Amino acid sequence: MPENESRFSRRGFLEATGFALFVSALEGCGRAPDQYAMAPALGVEGAFPGNTADYATVCGGCSAACGCLVKSRDGRPIKLEGNPQHPLSQGGLCATGQASLLSLYDSHRLKGPRSNGKATDWAAVDTAIIEQLDAIRQRDGAVRLLTGTTVGLTRAATIAEFLDQFKNGRHVTYDPLSTSAILDAHKQTHGKRVLPRFRFDRADVIVSFDADFLGTWISPVQFAAEYQTKRLPHGDPPAMSHHLQLESRMSVTGANADQRIQILPGQIGVVLSHLAKLLAEKAGENIPQESLPKSPIDQTTLQEIANRLWNARGKALVVCGSQDLSTQQVCNLVNELLGAYGHTIDIDAPSRQKQGDDVQLTELLDEIRQGMVDALLIVDVNPIYDLPGGAKLLPLLKKLPLTVSFSQQDDETAGASKYVCPEGHWLEQWHDAEPVDGVVSVAQPAIRPLGNTRSLLNSLAVWMGHKANDYETVQSYCKKVVHPRSTTTTPFQSFWDRTVHDGFATVKPATKGATQFKQPKALVTQTSETKADTFELILYPKISLLDGRHANNPWLQELPDPISKATWDNYVCMAPEQAMELGIQTGDIVRLKTGTGKPFELPALVQPGQHPETIAIALGYGRKGTDRFAAIGPEWI
Amino acid sequence: MRHKSITVVLAIGIVVALLMLIADGSRRHLPNNQEGYRPVQPIAFSHRQHAGELAIDCQYCHSAAEHGRHAGIPAASTCMNCHRFVRSTFGALLAEDKAAKKEKRDIRPVLSPEVAKIYDALALDPKKELASIDGKTPKPIPWVKVYNLPSFVYFDHSPHVVAGVECQYCHGKVQAMERISQFGNLAMGWCVNCHRDVNQNGLNGTRVNASTDCDACHH
């Protein structure tokens, strides 16, 4: 045996080492770190740790104001679901509503007020703003409050009260996903600028022109609930509604239709005009007689649609998602010929879910450009991102003497405002809503504000020198205005308790006065022409992202689109025949050039059902603050 | 000889490690076995005194046990049901009484330092008829959790309490513990053996069906 060869075998060494390691590992098995059980200081009767309770409230994800239930555990909201008793949403809640729970816990939410981009406290912001508002009041300066649709009653009343202090104060409303043309058309044809309530539950024949009412249009949850009551065969013999969708891109609504026809957005007016002519013949009514260009839909199909509608008159509904005023007027004419008003379209108890006025917005933008605005307060909306050419607003906003943003996030507009007075999440504050005339909701908060935020009601009250808190403001408004509209003789306290408990109350409609139909002066005779080798660009809201206000919510980003199944990223939808002609496959990067804008690149997605002369791109992407997602996702695909 | 020295070093290491294990064996456990865990609590609350001597029912304070997953630690306001009146030990009161007589002065209110912590948590002023102290808000007391289950196990107190399982069966003689220590090892066998046992022998003379399915607890 060589001298240097060890008698300590390899095996023996490993055994000994292993045992030593095992023993030293045991040494490490001490106690787990201490965990704490933070029992509440003040007990709540009937609340037990770990048990959940549902509270009725109103969704603030968009202006549809669906009724929802907050599931709360140990004082933390953990799930949002629809309120099954709510007369409008009937237990539904859309993706945006469900996901807005995550926004409550968003670490990127503003935690307190800011002044010129620097964090400060409320007292400092209030002093500065009150001082400037006083000066503006003295010299009769122009105060403009720019909001999205204000579905809250108390909110609208507080805004009105605040602006009443100024001789030149005005409330301007716009919706990033605008339906302004529908309201303007009713101003023309019915003398009232209202958004009627469409009753899909009363319609036996539904014809929709590019209105994605099951996905993104006005109040999709409510419409879907009402629509589906007619989609289950009922009666004897079993019958269900007939739904025809005329659209240019594949939407969820189109996917659910009995019949789907592809048309260009620019052709809607002409098709509606042809339809109006056919229906007027049947009704024996005189309507403006103009020579119309040839219908993009063949005459037989058109006749078939007209017959179907006419046979179901009083139970037929034509909706139109166009933003063209004259097209919407013709749509009103068609509905009037079909006797839809008073049956499938309720104009006496209209909807308040979209109130945006694009004309007023244009006027405001002109005023801003001319430097005629002294104070601009921006609530709920993000004009620099929302509006076409919004980036040009940035230097203009910076020039205004006083700009206040109430944004929850440090978005584009908040970044350009002198003061940011962040509102809390809707689950953190008292509010109310009247989405449809006669259905009033009161929403209770489910949690104390997580940050040092303040509601719009509270901020405006402080600046008016009031001391009321939101609870008192909402309650006193309910007592003054809503309770007198009650259909029962319940005393106020029980009415209030019931409304807060149920999340809603059905009361008498506030709108009064009959309407008289006035025919539009002309039909639509113009169609859009797509030049050879170009596409018509459709910018559409996606079910998950809508106008992009929730774009930094990862649940919504990762939600697959119900039609394309794509997640996380934006893309260009192309028709299969066009894609094949151009040799493009899904996933290829395509370069797009619009009339004046800079060319840009996006991945292509071949989408059956897309009109071959169009391409479609979703809105809502490219928001400030969404770069936090840029590093996430399978880059290697 | 190299191998000899290695053997000696290893042998010494093993002996030292074993000695250390034996020396503080009671504190050492296999991973996740927290049996005997007896942390110091923020308030020196005595279960022996409350549950033992005073014989207060467990569920007077842990009322949630009957209603849900967690037995729950009572809110500080629950303590005040009694401690608004009971502010210190009888001995301390007697001593103050004596001292007051000796010094010929009025009796001063006596507040035990442990009870004072509850008043402090609730931001109450013991001198002023339990009025809230301005500018202070009630704060939870950071009790240290003794029984911690891993998150892959679901446990619900209420079916056990409703079925009539004695609290002491799983938590030991709490009425004799000055400070709570963990009674069982909370291992799976500890749960399952009991479930098997009651299925065979019944619980308090009644037949029960305690599930031994995997997904009864792991779901």
mmCIF file with all atom_site columns, N, CA and C in Angstrom, chain B residues 183-215:
data_model
loop_
_atom_site.group_PDB
_atom_site.id
_atom_site.type_symbol
_atom_site.label_atom_id
_atom_site.label_alt_id
_atom_site.label_comp_id
_atom_site.label_asym_id
_atom_site.label_entity_id
_atom_site.label_seq_id
_atom_site.pdbx_PDB_ins_code
_atom_site.Cartn_x
_atom_site.Cartn_y
_atom_site.Cartn_z
_atom_site.occupancy
_atom_site.B_iso_or_equiv
_atom_site.pdbx_formal_charge
_atom_site.auth_seq_id
_atom_site.auth_comp_id
_atom_site.auth_asym_id
_atom_site.auth_atom_id
_atom_site.pdbx_PDB_model_num
ATOM 1  N N  . PHE B 1 183 ? -49.524 23.890 21.958 1.00 0.00 ? 183 PHE B N  1
ATOM 2  C CA . PHE B 1 183 ? -49.721 22.569 22.564 1.00 0.00 ? 183 PHE B CA 1
ATOM 3  C C  . PHE B 1 183 ? -49.346 21.461 21.593 1.00 0.00 ? 183 PHE B C  1
ATOM 4  N N  . GLY B 1 184 ? -50.011 21.375 20.470 1.00 0.00 ? 184 GLY B N  1
ATOM 5  C CA . GLY B 1 184 ? -49.728 20.298 19.519 1.00 0.00 ? 184 GLY B CA 1
ATOM 6  C C  . GLY B 1 184 ? -48.624 20.721 18.571 1.00 0.00 ? 184 GLY B C  1
ATOM 7  N N  . ASN B 1 185 ? -48.227 19.780 17.683 1.00 0.00 ? 185 ASN B N  1
ATOM 8  C CA . ASN B 1 185 ? -47.213 20.171 16.709 1.00 0.00 ? 185 ASN B CA 1
ATOM 9  C C  . ASN B 1 185 ? -47.840 20.611 15.392 1.00 0.00 ? 185 ASN B C  1
ATOM 10 N N  . LEU B 1 186 ? -49.164 20.545 15.300 1.00 0.00 ? 186 LEU B N  1
ATOM 11 C CA . LEU B 1 186 ? -49.915 20.967 14.122 1.00 0.00 ? 186 LEU B CA 1
ATOM 12 C C  . LEU B 1 186 ? -49.495 20.213 12.864 1.00 0.00 ? 186 LEU B C  1
ATOM 13 N N  . ALA B 1 187 ? -48.913 19.037 13.040 1.00 0.00 ? 187 ALA B N  1
ATOM 14 C CA . ALA B 1 187 ? -48.553 18.245 11.867 1.00 0.00 ? 187 ALA B CA 1
ATOM 15 C C  . ALA B 1 187 ? -49.807 17.577 11.321 1.00 0.00 ? 187 ALA B C  1
ATOM 16 N N  . MET B 1 188 ? -49.718 17.084 10.088 1.00 0.00 ? 188 MET B N  1
ATOM 17 C CA . MET B 1 188 ? -50.899 16.520 9.454  1.00 0.00 ? 188 MET B CA 1
ATOM 18 C C  . MET B 1 188 ? -51.401 15.295 10.224 1.00 0.00 ? 188 MET B C  1
ATOM 19 N N  . GLY B 1 189 ? -50.463 14.471 10.694 1.00 0.00 ? 189 GLY B N  1
ATOM 20 C CA . GLY B 1 189 ? -50.851 13.276 11.432 1.00 0.00 ? 189 GLY B CA 1
ATOM 21 C C  . GLY B 1 189 ? -51.608 13.616 12.707 1.00 0.00 ? 189 GLY B C  1
ATOM 22 N N  . TRP B 1 190 ? -51.234 14.730 13.308 1.00 0.00 ? 190 TRP B N  1
ATOM 23 C CA . TRP B 1 190 ? -51.870 15.178 14.547 1.00 0.00 ? 190 TRP B CA 1
ATOM 24 C C  . TRP B 1 190 ? -53.357 15.436 14.300 1.00 0.00 ? 190 TRP B C  1
ATOM 25 N N  . CYS B 1 191 ? -53.657 16.050 13.151 1.00 0.00 ? 191 CYS B N  1
ATOM 26 C CA . CYS B 1 191 ? -55.053 16.316 12.791 1.00 0.00 ? 191 CYS B CA 1
ATOM 27 C C  . CYS B 1 191 ? -55.753 15.019 12.413 1.00 0.00 ? 191 CYS B C  1
ATOM 28 N N  . VAL B 1 192 ? -55.110 14.251 11.506 1.00 0.00 ? 192 VAL B N  1
ATOM 29 C CA . VAL B 1 192 ? -55.779 13.109 10.889 1.00 0.00 ? 192 VAL B CA 1
ATOM 30 C C  . VAL B 1 192 ? -56.051 12.006 11.908 1.00 0.00 ? 192 VAL B C  1
ATOM 31 N N  . ASN B 1 193 ? -55.093 11.805 12.825 1.00 0.00 ? 193 ASN B N  1
ATOM 32 C CA . ASN B 1 193 ? -55.300 10.756 13.837 1.00 0.00 ? 193 ASN B CA 1
ATOM 33 C C  . ASN B 1 193 ? -56.555 11.021 14.645 1.00 0.00 ? 193 ASN B C  1
ATOM 34 N N  . CYS B 1 194 ? -56.757 12.285 14.993 1.00 0.00 ? 194 CYS B N  1
ATOM 35 C CA . CYS B 1 194 ? -57.938 12.645 15.766 1.00 0.00 ? 194 CYS B CA 1
ATOM 36 C C  . CYS B 1 194 ? -59.196 12.425 14.933 1.00 0.00 ? 194 CYS B C  1
ATOM 37 N N  . HIS B 1 195 ? -59.137 12.827 13.661 1.00 0.00 ? 195 HIS B N  1
ATOM 38 C CA . HIS B 1 195 ? -60.297 12.634 12.778 1.00 0.00 ? 195 HIS B CA 1
ATOM 39 C C  . HIS B 1 195 ? -60.641 11.147 12.673 1.00 0.00 ? 195 HIS B C  1
ATOM 40 N N  . ARG B 1 196 ? -59.604 10.299 12.540 1.00 0.00 ? 196 ARG B N  1
ATOM 41 C CA . ARG B 1 196 ? -59.840 8.850  12.437 1.00 0.00 ? 196 ARG B CA 1
ATOM 42 C C  . ARG B 1 196 ? -60.445 8.325  13.732 1.00 0.00 ? 196 ARG B C  1
ATOM 43 N N  . ASP B 1 197 ? -59.879 8.808  14.826 1.00 0.00 ? 197 ASP B N  1
ATOM 44 C CA . ASP B 1 197 ? -60.304 8.338  16.140 1.00 0.00 ? 197 ASP B CA 1
ATOM 45 C C  . ASP B 1 197 ? -61.778 8.649  16.380 1.00 0.00 ? 197 ASP B C  1
ATOM 46 N N  . VAL B 1 198 ? -62.179 9.892  16.114 1.00 0.00 ? 198 VAL B N  1
ATOM 47 C CA . VAL B 1 198 ? -63.579 10.239 16.408 1.00 0.00 ? 198 VAL B CA 1
ATOM 48 C C  . VAL B 1 198 ? -64.528 9.542  15.434 1.00 0.00 ? 198 VAL B C  1
ATOM 49 N N  . ASN B 1 199 ? -64.054 9.259  14.224 1.00 0.00 ? 199 ASN B N  1
ATOM 50 C CA . ASN B 1 199 ? -64.913 8.533  13.290 1.00 0.00 ? 199 ASN B CA 1
ATOM 51 C C  . ASN B 1 199 ? -65.214 7.128  13.803 1.00 0.00 ? 199 ASN B C  1
ATOM 52 N N  . GLN B 1 200 ? -64.238 6.543  14.483 1.00 0.00 ? 200 GLN B N  1
ATOM 53 C CA . GLN B 1 200 ? -64.432 5.186  15.025 1.00 0.00 ? 200 GLN B CA 1
ATOM 54 C C  . GLN B 1 200 ? -65.171 5.211  16.350 1.00 0.00 ? 200 GLN B C  1
ATOM 55 N N  . ASN B 1 201 ? -64.732 6.092  17.222 1.00 0.00 ? 201 ASN B N  1
ATOM 56 C CA . ASN B 1 201 ? -65.220 6.033  18.596 1.00 0.00 ? 201 ASN B CA 1
ATOM 57 C C  . ASN B 1 201 ? -66.275 7.090  18.909 1.00 0.00 ? 201 ASN B C  1
ATOM 58 N N  . GLY B 1 202 ? -66.553 7.974  17.968 1.00 0.00 ? 202 GLY B N  1
ATOM 59 C CA . GLY B 1 202 ? -67.524 9.024  18.234 1.00 0.00 ? 202 GLY B CA 1
ATOM 60 C C  . GLY B 1 202 ? -66.927 10.124 19.082 1.00 0.00 ? 202 GLY B C  1
ATOM 61 N N  . LEU B 1 203 ? -67.666 11.229 19.171 1.00 0.00 ? 203 LEU B N  1
ATOM 62 C CA . LEU B 1 203 ? -67.197 12.371 19.943 1.00 0.00 ? 203 LEU B CA 1
ATOM 63 C C  . LEU B 1 203 ? -68.262 12.700 20.984 1.00 0.00 ? 203 LEU B C  1
ATOM 64 N N  . ASN B 1 204 ? -67.889 12.695 22.236 1.00 0.00 ? 204 ASN B N  1
ATOM 65 C CA . ASN B 1 204 ? -68.821 12.944 23.339 1.00 0.00 ? 204 ASN B CA 1
ATOM 66 C C  . ASN B 1 204 ? -70.055 12.042 23.223 1.00 0.00 ? 204 ASN B C  1
ATOM 67 N N  . GLY B 1 205 ? -69.836 10.809 22.797 1.00 0.00 ? 205 GLY B N  1
ATOM 68 C CA . GLY B 1 205 ? -70.940 9.851  22.741 1.00 0.00 ? 205 GLY B CA 1
ATOM 69 C C  . GLY B 1 205 ? -71.812 9.942  21.505 1.00 0.00 ? 205 GLY B C  1
ATOM 70 N N  . THR B 1 206 ? -71.503 10.853 20.583 1.00 0.00 ? 206 THR B N  1
ATOM 71 C CA . THR B 1 206 ? -72.303 10.917 19.356 1.00 0.00 ? 206 THR B CA 1
ATOM 72 C C  . THR B 1 206 ? -71.438 10.520 18.169 1.00 0.00 ? 206 THR B C  1
ATOM 73 N N  . ARG B 1 207 ? -72.099 9.958  17.182 1.00 0.00 ? 207 ARG B N  1
ATOM 74 C CA . ARG B 1 207 ? -71.380 9.588  15.952 1.00 0.00 ? 207 ARG B CA 1
ATOM 75 C C  . ARG B 1 207 ? -71.064 10.854 15.169 1.00 0.00 ? 207 ARG B C  1
ATOM 76 N N  . VAL B 1 208 ? -69.846 10.966 14.691 1.00 0.00 ? 208 VAL B N  1
ATOM 77 C CA . VAL B 1 208 ? -69.498 12.127 13.853 1.00 0.00 ? 208 VAL B CA 1
ATOM 78 C C  . VAL B 1 208 ? -68.833 11.632 12.589 1.00 0.00 ? 208 VAL B C  1
ATOM 79 N N  . ASN B 1 209 ? -68.817 12.484 11.612 1.00 0.00 ? 209 ASN B N  1
ATOM 80 C CA . ASN B 1 209 ? -68.146 12.156 10.363 1.00 0.00 ? 209 ASN B CA 1
ATOM 81 C C  . ASN B 1 209 ? -67.095 13.234 10.091 1.00 0.00 ? 209 ASN B C  1
ATOM 82 N N  . ALA B 1 210 ? -65.915 13.037 10.645 1.00 0.00 ? 210 ALA B N  1
ATOM 83 C CA . ALA B 1 210 ? -64.817 13.986 10.415 1.00 0.00 ? 210 ALA B CA 1
ATOM 84 C C  . ALA B 1 210 ? -64.082 13.557 9.163  1.00 0.00 ? 210 ALA B C  1
ATOM 85 N N  . SER B 1 211 ? -64.019 14.441 8.209  1.00 0.00 ? 211 SER B N  1
ATOM 86 C CA . SER B 1 211 ? -63.476 14.078 6.904  1.00 0.00 ? 211 SER B CA 1
ATOM 87 C C  . SER B 1 211 ? -61.985 13.761 6.986  1.00 0.00 ? 211 SER B C  1
ATOM 88 N N  . THR B 1 212 ? -61.574 12.734 6.252  1.00 0.00 ? 212 THR B N  1
ATOM 89 C CA . THR B 1 212 ? -60.141 12.480 6.126  1.00 0.00 ? 212 THR B CA 1
ATOM 90 C C  . THR B 1 212 ? -59.718 12.636 4.663  1.00 0.00 ? 212 THR B C  1
ATOM 91 N N  . ASP B 1 213 ? -60.572 13.283 3.882  1.00 0.00 ? 213 ASP B N  1
ATOM 92 C CA . ASP B 1 213 ? -60.209 13.564 2.489  1.00 0.00 ? 213 ASP B CA 1
ATOM 93 C C  . ASP B 1 213 ? -59.064 14.563 2.448  1.00 0.00 ? 213 ASP B C  1
ATOM 94 N N  . CYS B 1 214 ? -58.206 14.428 1.442  1.00 0.00 ? 214 CYS B N  1
ATOM 95 C CA . CYS B 1 214 ? -57.111 15.392 1.286  1.00 0.00 ? 214 CYS B CA 1
ATOM 96 C C  . CYS B 1 214 ? -57.665 16.807 1.147  1.00 0.00 ? 214 CYS B C  1
ATOM 97 N N  . ASP B 1 215 ? -58.698 16.907 0.276  1.00 0.00 ? 215 ASP B N  1
ATOM 98 C CA . ASP B 1 215 ? -59.132 18.266 -0.063 1.00 0.00 ? 215 ASP B CA 1
ATOM 99 C C  . ASP B 1 215 ? -60.052 18.870 0.992  1.00 0.00 ? 215 ASP B C  1
#
